[in-house]
Every structure is written in structure tokens, then in C-alpha cells.
PDB file of C-alpha atoms and ligand atoms in Angstrom:
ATOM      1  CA  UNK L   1     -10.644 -14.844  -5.910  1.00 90.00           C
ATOM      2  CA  UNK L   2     -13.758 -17.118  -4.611  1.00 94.00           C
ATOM      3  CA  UNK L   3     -16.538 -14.296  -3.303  1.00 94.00           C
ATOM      4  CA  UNK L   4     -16.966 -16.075  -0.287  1.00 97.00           C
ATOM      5  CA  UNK L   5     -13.403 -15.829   0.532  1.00 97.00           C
ATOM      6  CA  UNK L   6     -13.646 -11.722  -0.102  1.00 98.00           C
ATOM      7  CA  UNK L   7     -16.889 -11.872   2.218  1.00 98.00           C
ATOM      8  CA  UNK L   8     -14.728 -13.583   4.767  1.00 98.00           C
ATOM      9  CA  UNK L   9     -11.968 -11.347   4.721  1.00 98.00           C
ATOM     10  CA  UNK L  10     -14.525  -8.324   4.099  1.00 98.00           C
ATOM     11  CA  UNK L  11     -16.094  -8.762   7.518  1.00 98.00           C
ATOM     12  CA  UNK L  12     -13.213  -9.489  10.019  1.00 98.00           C
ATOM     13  CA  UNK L  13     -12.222  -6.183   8.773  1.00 99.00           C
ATOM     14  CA  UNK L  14     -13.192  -3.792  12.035  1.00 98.00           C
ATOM     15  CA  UNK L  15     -15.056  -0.396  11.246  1.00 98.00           C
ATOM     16  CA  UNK L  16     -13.434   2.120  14.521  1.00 98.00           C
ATOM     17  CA  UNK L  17     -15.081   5.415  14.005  1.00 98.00           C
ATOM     18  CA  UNK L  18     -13.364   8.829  14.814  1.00 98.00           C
ATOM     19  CA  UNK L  19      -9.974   7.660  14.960  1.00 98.00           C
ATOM     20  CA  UNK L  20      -7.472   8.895  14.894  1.00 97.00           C
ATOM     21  CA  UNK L  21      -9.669  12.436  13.869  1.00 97.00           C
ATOM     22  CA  UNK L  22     -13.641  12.520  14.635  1.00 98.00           C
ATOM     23  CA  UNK L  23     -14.958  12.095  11.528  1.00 97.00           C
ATOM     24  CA  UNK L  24     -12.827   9.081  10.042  1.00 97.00           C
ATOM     25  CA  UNK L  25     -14.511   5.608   9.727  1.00 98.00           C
ATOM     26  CA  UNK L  26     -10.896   3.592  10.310  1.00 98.00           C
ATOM     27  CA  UNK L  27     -10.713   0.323   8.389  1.00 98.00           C
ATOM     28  CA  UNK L  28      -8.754  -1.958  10.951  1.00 99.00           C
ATOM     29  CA  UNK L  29      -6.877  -4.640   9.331  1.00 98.00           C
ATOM     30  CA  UNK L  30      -5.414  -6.169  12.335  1.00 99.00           C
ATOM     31  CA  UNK L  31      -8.086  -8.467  13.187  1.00 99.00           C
ATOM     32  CA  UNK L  32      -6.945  -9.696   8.872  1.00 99.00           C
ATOM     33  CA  UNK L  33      -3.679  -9.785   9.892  1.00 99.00           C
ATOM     34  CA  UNK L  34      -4.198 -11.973  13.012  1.00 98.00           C
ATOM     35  CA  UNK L  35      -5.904 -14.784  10.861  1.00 98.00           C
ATOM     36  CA  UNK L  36      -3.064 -17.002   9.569  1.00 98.00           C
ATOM     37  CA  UNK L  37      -5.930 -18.023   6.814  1.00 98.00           C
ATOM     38  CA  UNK L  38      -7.335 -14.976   6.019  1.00 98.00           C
ATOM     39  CA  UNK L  39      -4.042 -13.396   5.763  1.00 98.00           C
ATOM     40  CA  UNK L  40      -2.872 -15.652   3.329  1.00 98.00           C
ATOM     41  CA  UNK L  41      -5.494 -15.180   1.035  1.00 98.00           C
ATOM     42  CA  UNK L  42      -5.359 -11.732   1.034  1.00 98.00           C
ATOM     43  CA  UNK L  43      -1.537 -11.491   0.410  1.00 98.00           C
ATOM     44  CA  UNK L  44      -2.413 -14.482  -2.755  1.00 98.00           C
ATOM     45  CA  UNK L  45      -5.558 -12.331  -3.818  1.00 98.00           C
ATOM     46  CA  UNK L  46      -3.418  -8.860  -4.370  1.00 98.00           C
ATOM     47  CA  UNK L  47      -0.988 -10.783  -5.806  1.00 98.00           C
ATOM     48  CA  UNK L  48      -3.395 -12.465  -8.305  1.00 98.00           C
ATOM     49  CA  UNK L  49      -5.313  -9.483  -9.276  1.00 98.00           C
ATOM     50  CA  UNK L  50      -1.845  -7.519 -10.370  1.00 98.00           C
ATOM     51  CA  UNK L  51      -1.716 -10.782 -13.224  1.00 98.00           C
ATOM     52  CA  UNK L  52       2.344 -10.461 -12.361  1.00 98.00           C
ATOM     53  CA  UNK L  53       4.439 -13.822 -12.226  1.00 98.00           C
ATOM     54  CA  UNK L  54       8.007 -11.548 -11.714  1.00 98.00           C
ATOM     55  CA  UNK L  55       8.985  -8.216 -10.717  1.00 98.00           C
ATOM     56  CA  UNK L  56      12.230  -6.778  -9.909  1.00 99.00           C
ATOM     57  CA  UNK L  57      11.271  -5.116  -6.467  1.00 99.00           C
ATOM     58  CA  UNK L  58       8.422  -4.329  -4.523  1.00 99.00           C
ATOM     59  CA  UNK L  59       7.654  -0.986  -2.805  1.00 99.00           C
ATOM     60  CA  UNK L  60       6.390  -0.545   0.638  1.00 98.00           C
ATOM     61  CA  UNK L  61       4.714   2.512   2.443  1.00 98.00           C
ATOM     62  CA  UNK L  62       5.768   3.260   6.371  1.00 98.00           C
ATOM     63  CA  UNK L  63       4.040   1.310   8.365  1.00 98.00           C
ATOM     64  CA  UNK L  64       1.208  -0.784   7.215  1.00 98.00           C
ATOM     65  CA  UNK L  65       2.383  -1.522   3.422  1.00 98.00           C
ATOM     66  CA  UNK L  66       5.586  -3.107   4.896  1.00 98.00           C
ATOM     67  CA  UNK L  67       3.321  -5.615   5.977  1.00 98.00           C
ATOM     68  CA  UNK L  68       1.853  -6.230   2.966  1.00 98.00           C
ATOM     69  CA  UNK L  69       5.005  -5.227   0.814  1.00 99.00           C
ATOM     70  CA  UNK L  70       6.809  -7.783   2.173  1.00 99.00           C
ATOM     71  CA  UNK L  71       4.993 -10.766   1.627  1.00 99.00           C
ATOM     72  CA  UNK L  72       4.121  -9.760  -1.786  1.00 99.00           C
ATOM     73  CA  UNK L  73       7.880  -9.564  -2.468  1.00 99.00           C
ATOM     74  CA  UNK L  74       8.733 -13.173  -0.685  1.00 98.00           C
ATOM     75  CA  UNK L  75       6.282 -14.574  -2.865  1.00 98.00           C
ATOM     76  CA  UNK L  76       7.146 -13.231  -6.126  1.00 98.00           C
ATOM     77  CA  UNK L  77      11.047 -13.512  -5.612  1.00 98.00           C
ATOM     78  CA  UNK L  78      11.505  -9.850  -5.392  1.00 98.00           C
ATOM     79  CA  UNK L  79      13.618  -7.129  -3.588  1.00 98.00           C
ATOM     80  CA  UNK L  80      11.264  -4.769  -0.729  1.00 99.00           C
ATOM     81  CA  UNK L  81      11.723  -1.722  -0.861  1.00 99.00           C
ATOM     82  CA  UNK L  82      10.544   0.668   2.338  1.00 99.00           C
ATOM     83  CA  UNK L  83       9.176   4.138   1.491  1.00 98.00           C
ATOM     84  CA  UNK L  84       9.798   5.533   5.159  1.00 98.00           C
ATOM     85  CA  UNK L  85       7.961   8.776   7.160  1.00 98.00           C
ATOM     86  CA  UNK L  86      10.625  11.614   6.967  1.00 98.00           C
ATOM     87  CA  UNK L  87      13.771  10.858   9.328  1.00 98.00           C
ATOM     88  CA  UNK L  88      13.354   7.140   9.653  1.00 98.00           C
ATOM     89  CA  UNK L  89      16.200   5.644   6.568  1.00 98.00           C
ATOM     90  CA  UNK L  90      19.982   6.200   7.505  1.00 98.00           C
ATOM     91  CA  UNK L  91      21.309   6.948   4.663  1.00 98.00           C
ATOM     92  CA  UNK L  92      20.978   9.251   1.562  1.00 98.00           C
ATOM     93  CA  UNK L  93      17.140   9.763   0.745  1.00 98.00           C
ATOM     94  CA  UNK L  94      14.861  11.891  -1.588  1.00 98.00           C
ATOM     95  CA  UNK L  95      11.202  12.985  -0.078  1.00 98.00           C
ATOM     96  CA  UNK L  96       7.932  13.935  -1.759  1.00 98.00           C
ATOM     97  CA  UNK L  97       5.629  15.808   0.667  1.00 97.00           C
ATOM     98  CA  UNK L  98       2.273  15.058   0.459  1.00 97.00           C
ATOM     99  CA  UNK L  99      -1.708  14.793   2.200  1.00 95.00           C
ATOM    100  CA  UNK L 100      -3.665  12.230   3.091  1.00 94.00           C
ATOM    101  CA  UNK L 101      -7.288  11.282   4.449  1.00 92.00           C
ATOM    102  CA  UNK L 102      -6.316  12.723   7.841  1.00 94.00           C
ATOM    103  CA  UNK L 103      -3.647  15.301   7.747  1.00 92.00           C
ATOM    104  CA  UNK L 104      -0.092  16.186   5.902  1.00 96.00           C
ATOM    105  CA  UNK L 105       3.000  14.193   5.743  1.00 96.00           C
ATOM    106  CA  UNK L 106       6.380  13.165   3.828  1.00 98.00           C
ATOM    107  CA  UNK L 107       7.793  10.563   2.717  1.00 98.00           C
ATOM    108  CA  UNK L 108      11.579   9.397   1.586  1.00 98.00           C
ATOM    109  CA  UNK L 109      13.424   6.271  -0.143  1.00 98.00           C
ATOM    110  CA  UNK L 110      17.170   5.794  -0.546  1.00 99.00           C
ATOM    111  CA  UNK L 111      18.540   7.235  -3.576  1.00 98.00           C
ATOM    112  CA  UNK L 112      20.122   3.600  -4.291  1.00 98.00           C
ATOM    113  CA  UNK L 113      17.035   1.354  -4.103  1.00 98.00           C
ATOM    114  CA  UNK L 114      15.974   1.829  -6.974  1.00 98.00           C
ATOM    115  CA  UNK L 115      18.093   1.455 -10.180  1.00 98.00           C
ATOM    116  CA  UNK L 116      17.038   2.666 -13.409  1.00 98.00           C
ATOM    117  CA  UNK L 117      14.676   0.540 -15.565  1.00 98.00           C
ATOM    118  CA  UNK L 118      13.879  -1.993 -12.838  1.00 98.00           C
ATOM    119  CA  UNK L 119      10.161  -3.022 -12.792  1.00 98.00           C
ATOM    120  CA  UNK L 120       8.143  -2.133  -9.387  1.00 98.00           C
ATOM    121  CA  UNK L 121       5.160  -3.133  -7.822  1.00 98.00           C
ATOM    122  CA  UNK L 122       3.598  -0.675  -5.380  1.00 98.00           C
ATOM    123  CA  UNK L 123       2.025  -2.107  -2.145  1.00 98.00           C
ATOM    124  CA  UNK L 124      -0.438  -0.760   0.443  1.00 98.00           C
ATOM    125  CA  UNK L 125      -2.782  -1.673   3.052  1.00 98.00           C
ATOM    126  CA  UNK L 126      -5.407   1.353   1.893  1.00 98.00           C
ATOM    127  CA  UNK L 127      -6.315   3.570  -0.976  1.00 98.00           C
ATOM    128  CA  UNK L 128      -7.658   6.875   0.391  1.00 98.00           C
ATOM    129  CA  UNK L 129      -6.812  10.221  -1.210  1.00 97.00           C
ATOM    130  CA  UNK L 130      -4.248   8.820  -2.904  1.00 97.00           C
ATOM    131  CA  UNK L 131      -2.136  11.011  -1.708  1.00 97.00           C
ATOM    132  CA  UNK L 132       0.702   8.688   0.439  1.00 98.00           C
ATOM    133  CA  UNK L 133       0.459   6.121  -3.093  1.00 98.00           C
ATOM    134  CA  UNK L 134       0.861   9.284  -5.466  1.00 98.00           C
ATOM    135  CA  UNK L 135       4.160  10.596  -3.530  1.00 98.00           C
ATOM    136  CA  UNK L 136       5.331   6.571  -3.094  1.00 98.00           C
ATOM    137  CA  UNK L 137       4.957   6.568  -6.952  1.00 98.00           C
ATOM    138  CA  UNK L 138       6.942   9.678  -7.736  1.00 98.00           C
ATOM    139  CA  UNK L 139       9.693   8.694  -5.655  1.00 98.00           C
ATOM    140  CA  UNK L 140       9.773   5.219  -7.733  1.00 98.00           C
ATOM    141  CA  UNK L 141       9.452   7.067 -10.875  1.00 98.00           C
ATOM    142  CA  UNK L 142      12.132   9.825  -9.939  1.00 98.00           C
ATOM    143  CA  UNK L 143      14.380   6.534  -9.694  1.00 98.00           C
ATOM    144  CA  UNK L 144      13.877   6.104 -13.082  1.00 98.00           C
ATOM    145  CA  UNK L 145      11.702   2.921 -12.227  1.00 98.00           C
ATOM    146  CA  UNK L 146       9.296   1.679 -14.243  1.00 98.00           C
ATOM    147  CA  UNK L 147       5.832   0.986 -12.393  1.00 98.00           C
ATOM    148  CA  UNK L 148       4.507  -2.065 -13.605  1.00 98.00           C
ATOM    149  CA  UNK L 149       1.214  -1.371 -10.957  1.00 98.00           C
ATOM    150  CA  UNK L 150      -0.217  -0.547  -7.539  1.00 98.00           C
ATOM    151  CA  UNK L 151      -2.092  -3.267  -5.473  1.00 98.00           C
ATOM    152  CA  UNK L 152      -4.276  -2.210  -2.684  1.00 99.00           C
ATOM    153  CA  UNK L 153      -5.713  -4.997   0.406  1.00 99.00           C
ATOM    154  CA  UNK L 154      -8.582  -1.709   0.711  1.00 99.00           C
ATOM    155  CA  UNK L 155     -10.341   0.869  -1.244  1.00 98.00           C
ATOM    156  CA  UNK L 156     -11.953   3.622  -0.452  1.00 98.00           C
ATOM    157  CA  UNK L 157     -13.397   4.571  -3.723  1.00 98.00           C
ATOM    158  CA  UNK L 158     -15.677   7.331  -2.845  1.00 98.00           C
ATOM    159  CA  UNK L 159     -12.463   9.220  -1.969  1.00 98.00           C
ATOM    160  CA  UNK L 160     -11.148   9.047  -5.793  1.00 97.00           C
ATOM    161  CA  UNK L 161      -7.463   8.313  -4.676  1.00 98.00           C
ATOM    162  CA  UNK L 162      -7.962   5.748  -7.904  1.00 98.00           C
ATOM    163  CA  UNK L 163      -7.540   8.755 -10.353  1.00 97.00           C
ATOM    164  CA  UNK L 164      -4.623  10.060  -8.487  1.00 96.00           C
ATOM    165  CA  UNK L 165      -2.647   6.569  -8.927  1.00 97.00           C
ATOM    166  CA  UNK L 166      -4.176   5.378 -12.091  1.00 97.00           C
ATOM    167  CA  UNK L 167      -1.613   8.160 -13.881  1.00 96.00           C
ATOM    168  CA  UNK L 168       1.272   5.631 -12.657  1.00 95.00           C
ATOM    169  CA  UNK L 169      -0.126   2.397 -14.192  1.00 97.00           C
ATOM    170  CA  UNK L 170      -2.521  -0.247 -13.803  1.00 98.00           C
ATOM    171  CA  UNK L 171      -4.419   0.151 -10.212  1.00 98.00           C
ATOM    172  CA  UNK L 172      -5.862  -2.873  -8.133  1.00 98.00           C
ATOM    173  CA  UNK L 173      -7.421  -3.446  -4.872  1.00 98.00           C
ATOM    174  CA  UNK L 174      -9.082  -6.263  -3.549  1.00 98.00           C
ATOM    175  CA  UNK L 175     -11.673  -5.160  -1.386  1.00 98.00           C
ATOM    176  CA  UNK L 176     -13.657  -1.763  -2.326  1.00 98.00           C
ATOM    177  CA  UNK L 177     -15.795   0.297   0.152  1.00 98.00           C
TER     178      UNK L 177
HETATM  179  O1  PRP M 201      -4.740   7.579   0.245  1.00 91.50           O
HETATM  180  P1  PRP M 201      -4.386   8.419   1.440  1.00 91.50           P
HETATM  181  O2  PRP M 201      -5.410   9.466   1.760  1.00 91.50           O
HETATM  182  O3  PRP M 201      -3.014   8.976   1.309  1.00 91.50           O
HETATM  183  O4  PRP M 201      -4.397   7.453   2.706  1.00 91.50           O
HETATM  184  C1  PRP M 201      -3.856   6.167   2.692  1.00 91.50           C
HETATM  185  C2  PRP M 201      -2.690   6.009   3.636  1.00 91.50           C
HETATM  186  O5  PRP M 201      -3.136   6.290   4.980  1.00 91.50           O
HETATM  187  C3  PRP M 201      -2.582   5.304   5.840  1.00 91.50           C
HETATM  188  O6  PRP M 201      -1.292   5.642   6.204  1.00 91.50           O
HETATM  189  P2  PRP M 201      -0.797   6.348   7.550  1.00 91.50           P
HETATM  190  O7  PRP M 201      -0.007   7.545   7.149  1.00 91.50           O
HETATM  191  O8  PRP M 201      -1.941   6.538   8.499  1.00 91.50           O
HETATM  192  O9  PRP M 201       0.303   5.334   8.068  1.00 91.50           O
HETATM  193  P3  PRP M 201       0.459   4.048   8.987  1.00 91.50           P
HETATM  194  O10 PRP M 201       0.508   2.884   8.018  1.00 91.50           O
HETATM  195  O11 PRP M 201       1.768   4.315   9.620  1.00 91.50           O
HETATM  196  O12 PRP M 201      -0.691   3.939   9.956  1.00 91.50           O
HETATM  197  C4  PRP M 201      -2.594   4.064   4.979  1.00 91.50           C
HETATM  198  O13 PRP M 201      -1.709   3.088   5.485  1.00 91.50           O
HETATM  199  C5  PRP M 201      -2.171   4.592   3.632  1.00 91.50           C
HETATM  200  O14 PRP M 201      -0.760   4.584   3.481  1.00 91.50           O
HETATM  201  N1  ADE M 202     -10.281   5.422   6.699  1.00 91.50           N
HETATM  202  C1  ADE M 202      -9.075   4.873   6.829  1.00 91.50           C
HETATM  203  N2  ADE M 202      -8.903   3.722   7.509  1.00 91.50           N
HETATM  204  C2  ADE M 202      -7.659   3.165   7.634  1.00 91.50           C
HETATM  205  N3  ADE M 202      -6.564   3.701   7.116  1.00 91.50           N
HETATM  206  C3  ADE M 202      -6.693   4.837   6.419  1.00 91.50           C
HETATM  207  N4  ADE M 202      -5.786   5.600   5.766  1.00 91.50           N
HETATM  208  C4  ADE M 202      -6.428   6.655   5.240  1.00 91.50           C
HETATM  209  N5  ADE M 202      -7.740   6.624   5.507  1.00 91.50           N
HETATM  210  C5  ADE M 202      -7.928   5.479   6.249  1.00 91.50           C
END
């Protein structure tokens, strides 16, 4: 992706610190996700760096990777697939707890939306810990799915979630703090 399209993108993304604990420097995307523009780019450029044409589905992580999950799966013809916060999918589920940047949390996917073999991309709006990716990914892999990748729109490498995730298979992100 063109560097001046990565500055672009780079600073409309809004530094709040101390939220939602003192201490955390929040990345806010929304001002990226307001930008019809910007937005696009971002959803071609984590798209691009993955070097996938076809996948059979795309996971999502409760609530910010739906946004990003989804249009990654619209544009590569694929099925989304939500990884929910505990309580939120109707039917049967299986959950991974796990911690993140700023506190402790689980996570659950149907036990059908996955089947056996199929290829998935994960999709995120932020690498941290690694933590909410590394519990996505064993949920995918418990399926019996086979994780062709992990594409990030942010990050944070100085928190070594990278190490955490790169277990699963190849990891990308497009913009790196
Ligand atoms: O790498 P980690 O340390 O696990 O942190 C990264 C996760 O933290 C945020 O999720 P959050 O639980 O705040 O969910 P939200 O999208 O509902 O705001 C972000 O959307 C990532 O999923
Ligand atoms: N610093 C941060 N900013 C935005 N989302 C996050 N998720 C985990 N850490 C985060």
C-alpha cells in the first residue's frame, strides 16, 4: 500500500489517553471508520497484505472486528463468522477464556460455524496482548479449521501479542505503533 495512504490513515487515527483504565493510550478508529475513503483503503490494504484471493470464511471478534470482518469477507466472497463476548450467540457455543490489554474476558462461537478443513481468515481492529486473537484462534482451530492467517487494521508491537498469534499462522497488520 502507497506510504502516503498509511500516513493518511495513520493520523486520523485519535490517541484518547486513560480510557477505558488510566494508563491506556486508546487507539480510536472511529474517526477511520467515518472516512468513506480512508475506510476503504484500509479494508483493501488488510486484505492485500494477507496475499489471499479466496477463503472459505472469515472470523470476527465482538465488537470492533465485525466491522472489519465483514468487509473483508464481502470482498473476498466469504462466509463471517462472529466470535461473540460470553452470552451474546443463541445457540450451541464453545468459549475460551482469556486477558487482554485492560482486563479478563471470554469469548464463544457456534459449534456449527465452522466445519472441518475449511480455510479461515482471522480479523481484528487491534493487536494488543494477543490475548482476545489467541482465544479467537483456538476456537477456529478447535473447529478443526485451518487458519490460513490473522490480519490486523493496528499493532501494538511493543505489547508482543505478535508471538502469541504467530503460533496460528502467518500474522499481518497494517499499521504498527
Ligand atoms: O490483544 P489484546 O490485549 O487481547 O487486545 C485487543 C482486543 O482489545 C479490544 O477488544 P475489546 O475487548 O475492548 O472489545 P470491543 O471491540 O468490544 O471494544 C480490541 O478490539 C481487540 O479485540
Ligand atoms: N490501546 C488500545 N486501544 C484500542 N483498543 C485496544 N484494545 C486493546 N488495547 C487497545
Amino acid at each position: 500500500m502507497a506510504p502516503d495512504i498509511l500516513d493518511s490513515i495513520r493520523s486520523t487515527i485519535r490517541d484518547v489517553p486513560d480510557f477505558p483504565t488510566p494508563g491506556i493510550l486508546f487507539k480510536d478508529i472511529t474517526p477511520v471508520l467515518a472516512n468513506p475513503t480512508l475506510l476503504a483503503q484500509a479494508i483493501d490494504g488488510m486484505i492485500e497484505a494477507t496475499g489471499l484471493t479466496e477463503v472459505d470464511k472469515v472470523v470476527g471478534i465482538d465488537a470492533r472486528g465485525f466491522i472489519f470482518g465483514a468487509l473483508i469477507a464481502e470482498r473476498l466472497g466469504a462466509g463471517f463468522i462472529p466470535v461473540r463476548k460470553k452470552g451474546k450467540l443463541p445457540w450451541k457455543t464453545r468459549g475460551v477464556d482469556y486477558t487482554l490489554e485492560y482486563g479478563t474476558n471470554s469469548v464463544e462461537m457456534h459449534l456449527d460455524a465452522i466445519a472441518p478443513g475449511e480455510t479461515v481468515l482471522l480479523a481484528d481492529d487491534l493487536l494488543a496482548t494477543g490475548g482476545t486473537a489467541g482465544a479467537a484462534l483456538d476456537l477456529i482451530q478447535q473447529a478443526g479449521g485451518q487458519v490460513v492467517g490473522s490480519t490486523f487494521f493496528i499493532e501494538l508491537s511493543f505489547l508482543g501479542g505478535r508471538q502469541r498469534v504467530s503460533t496460528s499462522g502467518p500474522v499481518h497488520a497494517l499499521i504498527t505503533y
